[in-house]
Amino acid sequence: MKKYDFDLFVIGAGSGGVRAARIAAGHGASVGICEESRVGGTCVIRGCVPKKLLVYASHFAEDFEDARGFGWDVGTPRFSWPDLIGAKDREINRLNQIYLGLLSDAGVRLYQERGECVDSHHIRVGDQTISAEYILIATGGRPWLPEIPGIEHAISSNEAFDLEELPSRVAIVGGGFIACEFAGIFSGLGSSVTQIYRGDAVLRGFDHDVRRVVTAEMIKKGIDLRLEMQVESIRQTGNGLELSLQGGEALEVDQVLYATGRVPNVRGLGLRDAGLEVRADGRVVVDELSQSSVEHIYAVGDVTSRVNLTPVAIYEGHAFADSVFGGQLRPVNHEFGPSAVFSQPPVGSVGYSEEDAVNHIGVIDVYLSEFRPMKHTLSGRDETAMMKLIVDHESQKVVGLHIVGTDAPEIVQGFAVAVKSGLTKQQFDTTIGIHPTAAEELVTMRNPARSHGRD
Ligand code: NDP
């Protein structure tokens, strides 16, 4: 008789947990998984996927305008928020079914209930106690909102996907991924958007030219971006919500969306009871094999707060399952992972920012190109695209590549292979460009805009 109910029990059926469960089952393990919300997790249900659908929807506003420059008469387009949300919901339901099918096809037993650790081999799931040889914590993250007076009137991105109507005036607080993406979505769909950010340019952590260009382009698109500004309190009025801003100004809106970061989802999970090392901010401490301080408990994805991106969680989950059940040790290397922000215009980025390259490498060359995309010669739109390469002067390796502009995430996905593989500037230069494209800039930049560390 088996000592445990399962070889592996996974808490959390999001991107990382589902991948780990399926792969472990494929390696012959008996696997159980529990989920308190809907299978698919943040990315599929209330994150990347619905967000991208809303970004597509919002971009049509500009597409209709731009079409005029190409001879089209599109009349006056009309938009229906309920139709969009209905279509989005149908797609999310379809994906949720696919995820359920993936688990059952792999022979993974699903418990649609919350799970909590009782001790290091036992999990309470609903009213049952289940034992497992290995436990994987894959509970993701949740929005974090600062405790200011009236914060209960604010929504997070979780609720933004299911609003009954499109707010005509919306305030968005924050300058990171989610704030910039939702500012573009609401603005494109016709809301009047005020974005309130405490820093001097959005997207802290990204290359400074990326930040400069995105900040300028968002303002050009009509977003009222209040920089170096904080919200002090929120109160309900007869007409909506009134925000008191630093300096005394009052701002009235219909919705306030806070996108001020996310924290690991560990509340009430009993992780410390199971003996795990958990930091004050909630992150589960793991090594490069995703192993926690308890030998047979692992954690992947946002709950470990390493690089909080879906493909990273999937990669970590897969590597965990191969390492523990597939007989193949696969430590995870997070270096040179690409990322994108689906702001408008979008950002794609891989490798060091100029500032990080100066700090880590010292002697670097920076190649920079800013231009008006060809499409806008006829559309008349005043939009700037930016492409940038950071090159290690000594080895000539391209150590950073950043794009702001149409299709930036698609372009960077391809170039990320080159950067991850350590290709040199000369290898970029000997690659033939594709004409006419924007991305050909990346193989035709001849002279550095500036260099650092060569006195
Ligand atoms: P981010 O960490 O990207 O941004 C948080 C923002 O909130 C920052 O601008 C930060 O300012 C600001 N902020 C933090 N605390 C306060 C405060 N007390 N008062 C006012 N402002 C504050 O978090 P998001 O919520 O946007 O996204 C969470 C994570 O989700 C991202 O880090 C990313 O990992 C992931 N994500 C990825 C996406 C993608 O891949 N496209 C899309 C969406 C999310 P400051 O910069 O000054 O610290």
Short mmCIF file of C-alpha atoms and ligand atoms in Angstrom, two decimals:
data_model
loop_
_atom_site.label_atom_id
_atom_site.label_comp_id
_atom_site.label_asym_id
_atom_site.label_seq_id
_atom_site.Cartn_x
_atom_site.Cartn_y
_atom_site.Cartn_z
CA MET A 1 0.00 0.00 0.00
CA LYS A 2 1.21 3.49 -0.83
CA LYS A 3 2.38 5.65 2.04
CA TYR A 4 0.75 8.81 0.61
CA ASP A 5 -2.47 9.54 -1.30
CA PHE A 6 -0.45 11.23 -4.08
CA ASP A 7 3.16 11.44 -5.21
CA LEU A 8 2.57 15.16 -5.82
CA PHE A 9 -0.09 17.57 -4.65
CA VAL A 10 -0.20 21.02 -6.24
CA ILE A 11 -1.89 23.96 -4.52
CA GLY A 12 -3.02 26.38 -7.23
CA ALA A 13 -4.11 25.57 -10.79
CA GLY A 14 -2.66 28.56 -12.63
CA SER A 15 -0.06 28.52 -15.38
CA GLY A 16 2.80 27.15 -13.26
CA GLY A 17 0.78 24.65 -11.23
CA VAL A 18 -1.08 23.16 -14.20
CA ARG A 19 2.13 22.75 -16.23
CA ALA A 20 3.93 21.11 -13.30
CA ALA A 21 0.99 18.75 -12.60
CA ARG A 22 0.68 17.63 -16.23
CA ILE A 23 4.39 17.05 -16.74
CA ALA A 24 4.77 15.21 -13.42
CA ALA A 25 1.80 12.98 -14.33
CA GLY A 26 3.43 12.37 -17.73
CA HIS A 27 6.52 11.14 -15.88
CA GLY A 28 4.32 8.58 -14.10
CA ALA A 29 3.58 10.40 -10.83
CA SER A 30 0.12 10.27 -9.24
CA VAL A 31 -0.91 13.90 -9.01
CA GLY A 32 -3.65 15.89 -7.29
CA ILE A 33 -4.26 19.63 -7.70
CA CYS A 34 -6.63 22.05 -5.99
CA GLU A 35 -7.91 25.46 -7.01
CA GLU A 36 -10.18 27.78 -5.03
CA SER A 37 -11.06 29.99 -8.00
CA ARG A 38 -11.19 28.98 -11.68
CA VAL A 39 -8.64 26.66 -13.26
CA GLY A 40 -6.30 28.68 -15.47
CA GLY A 41 -5.16 31.19 -12.85
CA THR A 42 -4.49 34.90 -13.11
CA CYS A 43 -3.09 34.87 -16.64
CA VAL A 44 -5.98 33.06 -18.29
CA ILE A 45 -8.90 34.21 -16.17
CA ARG A 46 -8.09 37.78 -15.08
CA GLY A 47 -4.71 38.73 -16.50
CA CYS A 48 -2.67 38.41 -19.69
CA VAL A 49 -5.33 36.82 -21.90
CA PRO A 50 -8.39 39.03 -21.25
CA LYS A 51 -6.03 42.05 -21.07
CA LYS A 52 -4.68 41.35 -24.56
CA LEU A 53 -8.22 40.94 -25.92
CA LEU A 54 -9.12 44.34 -24.44
CA VAL A 55 -5.95 45.87 -25.91
CA TYR A 56 -6.99 44.61 -29.37
CA ALA A 57 -10.46 46.06 -28.84
CA SER A 58 -9.19 49.46 -27.78
CA HIS A 59 -6.75 49.78 -30.68
CA PHE A 60 -9.56 49.81 -33.24
CA ALA A 61 -10.29 53.43 -32.31
CA GLU A 62 -6.94 54.48 -33.79
CA ASP A 63 -7.24 52.00 -36.66
CA PHE A 64 -10.52 53.59 -37.76
CA GLU A 65 -8.93 57.05 -37.60
CA ASP A 66 -5.79 55.94 -39.43
CA ALA A 67 -7.83 54.26 -42.17
CA ARG A 68 -8.93 57.66 -43.45
CA GLY A 69 -5.37 58.46 -44.54
CA PHE A 70 -5.49 55.36 -46.75
CA GLY A 71 -8.68 56.34 -48.57
CA TRP A 72 -11.26 54.65 -46.35
CA ASP A 73 -14.47 56.27 -45.23
CA VAL A 74 -15.45 54.34 -42.14
CA GLY A 75 -18.36 56.48 -40.98
CA THR A 76 -18.81 56.86 -37.24
CA PRO A 77 -17.84 53.66 -35.45
CA ARG A 78 -19.85 52.66 -32.37
CA PHE A 79 -18.54 50.57 -29.52
CA SER A 80 -20.42 48.29 -27.09
CA TRP A 81 -18.69 47.43 -23.82
CA PRO A 82 -21.23 44.66 -22.94
CA ASP A 83 -20.63 43.02 -26.35
CA LEU A 84 -16.87 43.10 -25.79
CA ILE A 85 -17.08 41.75 -22.24
CA GLY A 86 -19.49 39.03 -23.40
CA ALA A 87 -17.11 37.96 -26.17
CA LYS A 88 -14.17 38.06 -23.78
CA ASP A 89 -16.08 35.93 -21.25
CA ARG A 90 -16.92 33.31 -23.88
CA GLU A 91 -13.25 33.05 -24.83
CA ILE A 92 -12.14 32.78 -21.18
CA ASN A 93 -14.75 30.05 -20.61
CA ARG A 94 -13.40 28.18 -23.64
CA LEU A 95 -9.84 28.41 -22.33
CA ASN A 96 -10.96 27.36 -18.84
CA GLN A 97 -12.52 24.22 -20.40
CA ILE A 98 -9.27 23.52 -22.28
CA TYR A 99 -7.30 23.75 -19.03
CA LEU A 100 -9.77 21.39 -17.31
CA GLY A 101 -9.37 18.99 -20.25
CA LEU A 102 -5.58 19.16 -20.08
CA LEU A 103 -5.65 18.12 -16.43
CA SER A 104 -8.11 15.27 -16.88
CA ASP A 105 -6.35 14.00 -20.04
CA ALA A 106 -3.12 13.87 -18.05
CA GLY A 107 -4.84 11.87 -15.29
CA VAL A 108 -4.47 14.65 -12.70
CA ARG A 109 -7.18 14.63 -10.01
CA LEU A 110 -8.69 18.09 -9.58
CA TYR A 111 -10.21 19.38 -6.35
CA GLN A 112 -12.13 22.60 -6.98
CA GLU A 113 -11.59 23.83 -3.46
CA ARG A 114 -9.12 25.82 -1.44
CA GLY A 115 -6.13 23.92 -0.09
CA GLU A 116 -4.02 24.68 2.98
CA CYS A 117 -0.98 22.93 4.41
CA VAL A 118 -1.60 21.11 7.68
CA ASP A 119 2.01 19.97 7.96
CA SER A 120 4.77 19.22 5.50
CA HIS A 121 3.02 16.15 4.00
CA HIS A 122 -0.66 16.94 4.55
CA ILE A 123 -3.01 19.38 2.86
CA ARG A 124 -6.52 20.24 3.99
CA VAL A 125 -8.75 20.52 0.93
CA GLY A 126 -12.32 21.44 1.82
CA ASP A 127 -13.22 18.96 4.55
CA GLN A 128 -10.68 16.29 3.53
CA THR A 129 -7.07 15.86 4.56
CA ILE A 130 -4.87 14.61 1.73
CA SER A 131 -1.32 13.31 2.04
CA ALA A 132 1.41 13.70 -0.56
CA GLU A 133 5.07 12.83 -0.84
CA TYR A 134 5.81 16.14 -2.55
CA ILE A 135 3.87 19.41 -2.35
CA LEU A 136 4.09 22.23 -4.89
CA ILE A 137 2.96 25.73 -3.89
CA ALA A 138 1.78 27.55 -7.00
CA THR A 139 -0.73 30.02 -5.59
CA GLY A 140 0.43 33.07 -7.56
CA GLY A 141 -0.09 36.63 -6.42
CA ARG A 142 -2.87 39.08 -5.65
CA PRO A 143 -3.21 42.83 -6.08
CA TRP A 144 -1.80 45.03 -3.33
CA LEU A 145 -3.42 48.42 -2.60
CA PRO A 146 -2.02 51.02 -0.19
CA GLU A 147 -4.10 51.75 2.90
CA ILE A 148 -5.30 55.28 2.26
CA PRO A 149 -8.67 56.62 3.47
CA GLY A 150 -11.41 55.47 1.09
CA ILE A 151 -9.34 52.75 -0.62
CA GLU A 152 -12.41 50.46 -0.37
CA HIS A 153 -13.91 52.49 -3.24
CA ALA A 154 -11.06 51.50 -5.56
CA ILE A 155 -10.98 48.45 -7.83
CA SER A 156 -7.99 46.37 -8.93
CA SER A 157 -7.40 44.80 -12.33
CA ASN A 158 -9.40 41.77 -11.06
CA GLU A 159 -12.63 43.77 -11.13
CA ALA A 160 -11.74 45.92 -14.16
CA PHE A 161 -12.42 42.99 -16.50
CA ASP A 162 -16.02 42.59 -15.35
CA LEU A 163 -17.35 46.13 -14.99
CA GLU A 164 -20.98 46.36 -16.05
CA GLU A 165 -20.34 49.53 -18.00
CA LEU A 166 -17.39 51.40 -19.42
CA PRO A 167 -16.58 54.22 -16.97
CA SER A 168 -16.65 57.57 -18.75
CA ARG A 169 -14.05 59.02 -16.34
CA VAL A 170 -11.44 56.75 -14.81
CA ALA A 171 -8.41 57.36 -12.59
CA ILE A 172 -5.61 54.83 -12.72
CA VAL A 173 -3.04 54.85 -9.94
CA GLY A 174 0.45 53.48 -10.62
CA GLY A 175 2.98 53.61 -13.43
CA GLY A 176 3.85 49.94 -13.89
CA PHE A 177 2.74 47.19 -16.27
CA ILE A 178 -0.92 47.04 -15.30
CA ALA A 179 -1.47 50.80 -14.92
CA CYS A 180 0.00 51.58 -18.35
CA GLU A 181 -1.85 48.73 -20.05
CA PHE A 182 -5.24 49.71 -18.59
CA ALA A 183 -4.65 53.41 -19.28
CA GLY A 184 -4.29 52.49 -22.96
CA ILE A 185 -7.31 50.18 -22.89
CA PHE A 186 -9.73 52.63 -21.27
CA SER A 187 -8.46 55.58 -23.26
CA GLY A 188 -8.77 53.70 -26.57
CA LEU A 189 -12.30 52.59 -25.72
CA GLY A 190 -13.34 56.18 -25.10
CA SER A 191 -13.00 56.80 -21.35
CA SER A 192 -11.37 59.96 -20.16
CA VAL A 193 -8.27 58.64 -18.32
CA THR A 194 -6.22 60.32 -15.62
CA GLN A 195 -3.17 58.28 -14.63
CA ILE A 196 -1.55 59.22 -11.35
CA TYR A 197 2.03 58.11 -10.80
CA ARG A 198 4.48 59.02 -8.05
CA GLY A 199 7.59 58.80 -10.29
CA ASP A 200 8.81 61.11 -13.07
CA ALA A 201 8.35 58.67 -15.99
CA VAL A 202 6.27 55.47 -16.22
CA LEU A 203 7.63 51.89 -16.17
CA ARG A 204 10.35 52.13 -13.55
CA GLY A 205 12.87 49.34 -14.04
CA PHE A 206 12.81 49.62 -17.83
CA ASP A 207 15.50 51.37 -19.89
CA HIS A 208 15.29 55.16 -19.52
CA ASP A 209 14.69 55.74 -23.26
CA VAL A 210 11.80 53.24 -23.14
CA ARG A 211 10.35 55.14 -20.19
CA ARG A 212 10.82 58.52 -21.84
CA VAL A 213 9.19 57.48 -25.14
CA VAL A 214 6.26 55.59 -23.56
CA THR A 215 5.56 58.48 -21.18
CA ALA A 216 5.53 60.98 -24.07
CA GLU A 217 3.43 58.78 -26.35
CA MET A 218 0.81 58.08 -23.68
CA ILE A 219 0.42 61.81 -23.10
CA LYS A 220 0.13 62.38 -26.87
CA LYS A 221 -2.69 59.84 -26.99
CA GLY A 222 -4.71 61.92 -24.58
CA ILE A 223 -4.00 60.26 -21.25
CA ASP A 224 -3.87 62.89 -18.54
CA LEU A 225 -0.68 61.62 -16.90
CA ARG A 226 -0.03 63.24 -13.54
CA LEU A 227 3.59 62.54 -12.68
CA GLU A 228 5.19 62.94 -9.24
CA MET A 229 1.70 62.87 -7.80
CA GLN A 230 0.02 60.84 -5.06
CA VAL A 231 -3.59 60.21 -4.09
CA GLU A 232 -4.25 61.07 -0.44
CA SER A 233 -7.84 59.88 -0.06
CA ILE A 234 -10.94 58.81 -1.96
CA ARG A 235 -14.55 59.57 -1.11
CA GLN A 236 -17.90 58.79 -2.62
CA THR A 237 -19.89 61.77 -3.86
CA GLY A 238 -23.32 62.06 -5.46
CA ASN A 239 -21.65 62.09 -8.88
CA GLY A 240 -18.97 59.47 -8.49
CA LEU A 241 -15.70 59.27 -6.60
CA GLU A 242 -13.61 62.21 -5.53
CA LEU A 243 -9.86 61.80 -5.22
CA SER A 244 -7.88 64.22 -3.07
CA LEU A 245 -4.51 64.66 -4.70
CA GLN A 246 -1.31 65.79 -3.07
CA GLY A 247 -1.26 69.60 -3.11
CA GLY A 248 -4.98 69.92 -2.55
CA GLU A 249 -6.49 69.31 -5.99
CA ALA A 250 -9.70 67.26 -6.17
CA LEU A 251 -10.42 64.95 -9.09
CA GLU A 252 -13.85 63.47 -9.75
CA VAL A 253 -14.16 60.19 -11.65
CA ASP A 254 -16.50 57.21 -12.03
CA GLN A 255 -13.96 54.48 -11.26
CA VAL A 256 -10.56 54.36 -9.57
CA LEU A 257 -8.29 51.50 -10.59
CA TYR A 258 -5.28 50.82 -8.39
CA ALA A 259 -2.38 49.03 -10.07
CA THR A 260 0.18 49.47 -7.34
CA GLY A 261 1.79 46.05 -7.47
CA ARG A 262 1.02 42.48 -6.51
CA VAL A 263 2.09 40.37 -3.54
CA PRO A 264 2.51 36.61 -3.11
CA ASN A 265 -0.73 34.82 -2.38
CA VAL A 266 0.16 33.02 0.87
CA ARG A 267 -2.49 34.23 3.33
CA GLY A 268 -3.78 31.35 5.48
CA LEU A 269 -1.89 28.70 3.51
CA GLY A 270 -0.12 27.36 6.59
CA LEU A 271 3.28 27.53 4.94
CA ARG A 272 5.13 28.44 8.11
CA ASP A 273 3.33 25.54 9.89
CA ALA A 274 4.76 23.28 7.21
CA GLY A 275 8.22 24.65 8.06
CA LEU A 276 8.81 26.83 4.98
CA GLU A 277 10.94 29.95 5.00
CA VAL A 278 8.62 32.78 3.96
CA ARG A 279 9.86 36.39 3.73
CA ALA A 280 8.03 39.26 5.41
CA ASP A 281 6.52 40.29 2.04
CA GLY A 282 5.10 36.75 1.62
CA ARG A 283 7.51 35.35 -0.93
CA VAL A 284 8.43 31.69 -0.52
CA VAL A 285 12.20 31.29 -0.52
CA VAL A 286 13.36 28.72 -3.07
CA ASP A 287 16.61 27.75 -4.83
CA GLU A 288 17.24 27.42 -8.57
CA LEU A 289 15.41 24.06 -8.60
CA SER A 290 12.39 25.80 -6.97
CA GLN A 291 12.99 23.74 -3.81
CA SER A 292 11.92 25.46 -0.58
CA SER A 293 13.62 25.18 2.80
CA VAL A 294 11.63 21.93 3.28
CA GLU A 295 13.18 19.26 1.08
CA HIS A 296 9.97 17.82 -0.41
CA ILE A 297 8.08 21.12 -0.80
CA TYR A 298 8.65 23.23 -3.90
CA ALA A 299 7.19 26.52 -5.11
CA VAL A 300 6.94 28.08 -8.58
CA GLY A 301 5.60 31.26 -10.13
CA ASP A 302 4.59 34.58 -8.57
CA VAL A 303 4.41 33.12 -5.05
CA THR A 304 8.22 32.99 -5.17
CA SER A 305 8.45 36.53 -6.59
CA ARG A 306 11.47 35.85 -8.76
CA VAL A 307 10.41 37.06 -12.21
CA ASN A 308 6.63 37.45 -12.10
CA LEU A 309 5.66 36.54 -15.64
CA THR A 310 3.47 33.67 -16.88
CA PRO A 311 6.01 32.04 -19.21
CA VAL A 312 8.51 32.07 -16.35
CA ALA A 313 6.03 30.29 -14.04
CA ILE A 314 5.37 27.72 -16.79
CA TYR A 315 9.11 27.22 -17.30
CA GLU A 316 9.69 26.85 -13.55
CA GLY A 317 6.79 24.38 -13.21
CA HIS A 318 8.03 22.26 -16.11
CA ALA A 319 11.63 22.29 -14.85
CA PHE A 320 10.43 21.28 -11.34
CA ALA A 321 8.48 18.30 -12.71
CA ASP A 322 11.41 17.14 -14.88
CA SER A 323 13.84 17.56 -11.97
CA VAL A 324 11.78 15.70 -9.36
CA PHE A 325 9.87 13.14 -11.43
CA GLY A 326 11.71 12.99 -14.78
CA GLY A 327 15.19 12.11 -13.57
CA GLN A 328 16.67 15.21 -15.20
CA LEU A 329 17.88 18.07 -12.95
CA ARG A 330 16.87 21.37 -14.56
CA PRO A 331 17.90 24.47 -12.60
CA VAL A 332 16.13 27.60 -13.84
CA ASN A 333 18.20 30.43 -15.25
CA HIS A 334 16.23 33.69 -15.24
CA GLU A 335 18.87 35.73 -17.10
CA PHE A 336 17.98 37.43 -20.37
CA GLY A 337 14.29 36.62 -20.24
CA PRO A 338 12.31 38.91 -22.55
CA SER A 339 9.30 40.89 -21.36
CA ALA A 340 6.66 43.11 -22.88
CA VAL A 341 4.24 45.77 -21.79
CA PHE A 342 1.04 45.96 -23.85
CA SER A 343 0.82 49.69 -23.40
CA GLN A 344 -0.05 51.81 -26.43
CA PRO A 345 2.43 51.90 -28.06
CA PRO A 346 3.73 48.60 -26.68
CA VAL A 347 7.18 47.80 -25.32
CA GLY A 348 9.39 44.77 -25.92
CA SER A 349 12.58 44.35 -23.98
CA VAL A 350 15.33 41.81 -23.38
CA GLY A 351 18.58 42.08 -21.46
CA TYR A 352 20.15 45.02 -19.69
CA SER A 353 18.83 48.56 -19.69
CA GLU A 354 21.48 51.19 -20.44
CA GLU A 355 21.76 51.96 -16.70
CA ASP A 356 22.10 48.27 -15.72
CA ALA A 357 24.67 47.66 -18.45
CA VAL A 358 26.80 50.56 -17.16
CA ASN A 359 26.61 49.06 -13.66
CA HIS A 360 27.24 45.43 -14.64
CA ILE A 361 29.60 45.79 -17.59
CA GLY A 362 31.05 49.30 -17.54
CA VAL A 363 32.26 49.85 -21.08
CA ILE A 364 29.29 49.80 -23.43
CA ASP A 365 28.10 51.25 -26.72
CA VAL A 366 24.51 52.40 -27.17
CA TYR A 367 22.81 52.34 -30.57
CA LEU A 368 19.58 54.27 -30.76
CA SER A 369 17.03 54.96 -33.45
CA GLU A 370 13.85 57.01 -33.12
CA PHE A 371 11.64 57.42 -36.13
CA ARG A 372 8.14 57.91 -37.45
CA PRO A 373 6.77 54.53 -38.54
CA MET A 374 6.05 54.30 -42.29
CA LYS A 375 2.33 53.70 -41.72
CA HIS A 376 1.98 57.11 -40.16
CA THR A 377 3.33 58.97 -43.19
CA LEU A 378 -0.17 58.46 -44.63
CA SER A 379 -2.25 58.14 -41.47
CA GLY A 380 -0.83 61.45 -40.28
CA ARG A 381 -0.57 60.16 -36.72
CA ASP A 382 2.15 61.76 -34.64
CA GLU A 383 3.71 58.61 -33.16
CA THR A 384 7.38 57.87 -32.56
CA ALA A 385 8.93 54.40 -32.50
CA MET A 386 12.19 53.68 -30.68
CA MET A 387 14.73 50.90 -31.11
CA LYS A 388 17.83 50.51 -29.02
CA LEU A 389 20.76 48.13 -28.74
CA ILE A 390 23.17 47.97 -25.83
CA VAL A 391 26.50 46.39 -26.74
CA ASP A 392 29.28 45.18 -24.43
CA HIS A 393 32.22 47.08 -25.98
CA GLU A 394 34.85 44.46 -25.24
CA SER A 395 33.05 41.27 -26.33
CA GLN A 396 30.78 43.12 -28.81
CA LYS A 397 27.87 41.00 -27.52
CA VAL A 398 24.43 42.58 -27.70
CA VAL A 399 23.41 42.61 -24.03
CA GLY A 400 20.24 44.69 -24.26
CA LEU A 401 17.57 45.27 -26.90
CA HIS A 402 14.56 47.52 -26.38
CA ILE A 403 11.72 48.56 -28.64
CA VAL A 404 8.77 50.89 -28.26
CA GLY A 405 6.34 50.74 -31.15
CA THR A 406 3.83 48.63 -33.05
CA ASP A 407 4.49 44.89 -32.70
CA ALA A 408 7.42 45.45 -30.31
CA PRO A 409 6.56 42.30 -28.28
CA GLU A 410 6.40 40.15 -31.45
CA ILE A 411 9.71 41.51 -32.72
CA VAL A 412 11.52 41.13 -29.40
CA GLN A 413 10.39 37.50 -29.03
CA GLY A 414 12.50 36.66 -32.11
CA PHE A 415 15.46 38.84 -31.22
CA ALA A 416 15.46 37.43 -27.66
CA VAL A 417 16.88 34.20 -29.10
CA ALA A 418 19.84 36.17 -30.49
CA VAL A 419 20.45 38.07 -27.25
CA LYS A 420 20.05 34.96 -25.06
CA SER A 421 22.49 33.16 -27.37
CA GLY A 422 25.08 35.91 -26.91
CA LEU A 423 25.28 37.05 -30.53
CA THR A 424 27.52 40.01 -31.35
CA LYS A 425 26.81 43.34 -32.98
CA GLN A 426 28.76 42.12 -36.05
CA GLN A 427 26.44 39.11 -36.32
CA PHE A 428 23.46 41.48 -36.19
CA ASP A 429 25.11 43.62 -38.90
CA THR A 430 25.73 40.69 -41.24
CA THR A 431 22.03 39.76 -41.06
CA ILE A 432 20.10 41.07 -44.04
CA GLY A 433 17.22 43.35 -43.13
CA ILE A 434 13.67 42.84 -44.33
CA HIS A 435 12.47 45.90 -46.18
CA PRO A 436 10.31 47.78 -45.51
CA THR A 437 9.91 46.89 -41.84
CA ALA A 438 10.57 48.75 -38.62
CA ALA A 439 12.66 45.91 -37.21
CA GLU A 440 15.26 46.20 -39.98
CA GLU A 441 16.60 49.12 -37.92
CA LEU A 442 18.03 46.54 -35.51
CA VAL A 443 20.40 45.16 -38.15
CA THR A 444 21.27 48.47 -39.78
CA MET A 445 22.34 50.70 -36.89
CA ARG A 446 25.92 51.66 -37.80
CA ASN A 447 27.20 54.28 -35.33
CA PRO A 448 26.74 54.37 -31.57
CA ALA A 449 24.63 57.25 -30.29
CA ARG A 450 26.87 57.25 -27.21
CA SER A 451 29.35 55.12 -25.30
CA HIS A 452 30.02 54.72 -21.59
CA GLY A 453 33.20 53.86 -19.71
CA ARG A 454 35.71 54.82 -22.42
CA ASP A 455 37.42 57.94 -21.12
P1 NDP B 1 4.33 47.02 -11.00
O1 NDP B 1 5.28 46.61 -9.94
O2 NDP B 1 4.70 46.88 -12.42
O3 NDP B 1 3.93 48.54 -10.76
C1 NDP B 1 3.44 49.00 -9.54
C2 NDP B 1 3.29 50.50 -9.64
O4 NDP B 1 2.65 50.99 -8.50
C3 NDP B 1 4.63 51.22 -9.76
O5 NDP B 1 4.49 52.26 -10.68
C4 NDP B 1 4.85 51.73 -8.34
O6 NDP B 1 5.62 52.91 -8.29
C5 NDP B 1 3.43 52.04 -7.92
N1 NDP B 1 3.26 51.99 -6.48
C6 NDP B 1 3.66 51.04 -5.61
N2 NDP B 1 3.31 51.35 -4.35
C7 NDP B 1 2.67 52.52 -4.41
C8 NDP B 1 2.06 53.36 -3.44
N3 NDP B 1 2.05 53.04 -2.14
N4 NDP B 1 1.49 54.51 -3.86
C9 NDP B 1 1.50 54.85 -5.16
N5 NDP B 1 2.05 54.08 -6.12
C10 NDP B 1 2.63 52.94 -5.75
O7 NDP B 1 2.98 46.25 -10.64
P2 NDP B 1 1.64 46.00 -11.45
O8 NDP B 1 0.58 45.98 -10.42
O9 NDP B 1 1.51 46.92 -12.60
O10 NDP B 1 1.88 44.55 -12.01
C11 NDP B 1 2.24 43.49 -11.15
C12 NDP B 1 3.14 42.51 -11.86
O11 NDP B 1 2.39 41.75 -12.77
C13 NDP B 1 4.23 43.15 -12.71
O12 NDP B 1 5.37 43.47 -11.97
C14 NDP B 1 4.52 42.06 -13.70
O13 NDP B 1 5.43 41.17 -13.12
C15 NDP B 1 3.17 41.39 -13.88
N6 NDP B 1 2.50 41.83 -15.12
C16 NDP B 1 3.08 41.58 -16.32
C17 NDP B 1 2.48 41.97 -17.49
C18 NDP B 1 3.15 41.71 -18.79
O14 NDP B 1 4.01 40.84 -18.85
N7 NDP B 1 2.80 42.42 -19.86
C19 NDP B 1 1.19 42.67 -17.49
C20 NDP B 1 0.68 42.91 -16.17
C21 NDP B 1 1.31 42.49 -15.04
P3 NDP B 1 7.23 52.89 -8.33
O15 NDP B 1 7.59 52.61 -9.74
O16 NDP B 1 7.61 54.25 -7.89
O17 NDP B 1 7.64 51.82 -7.38
#
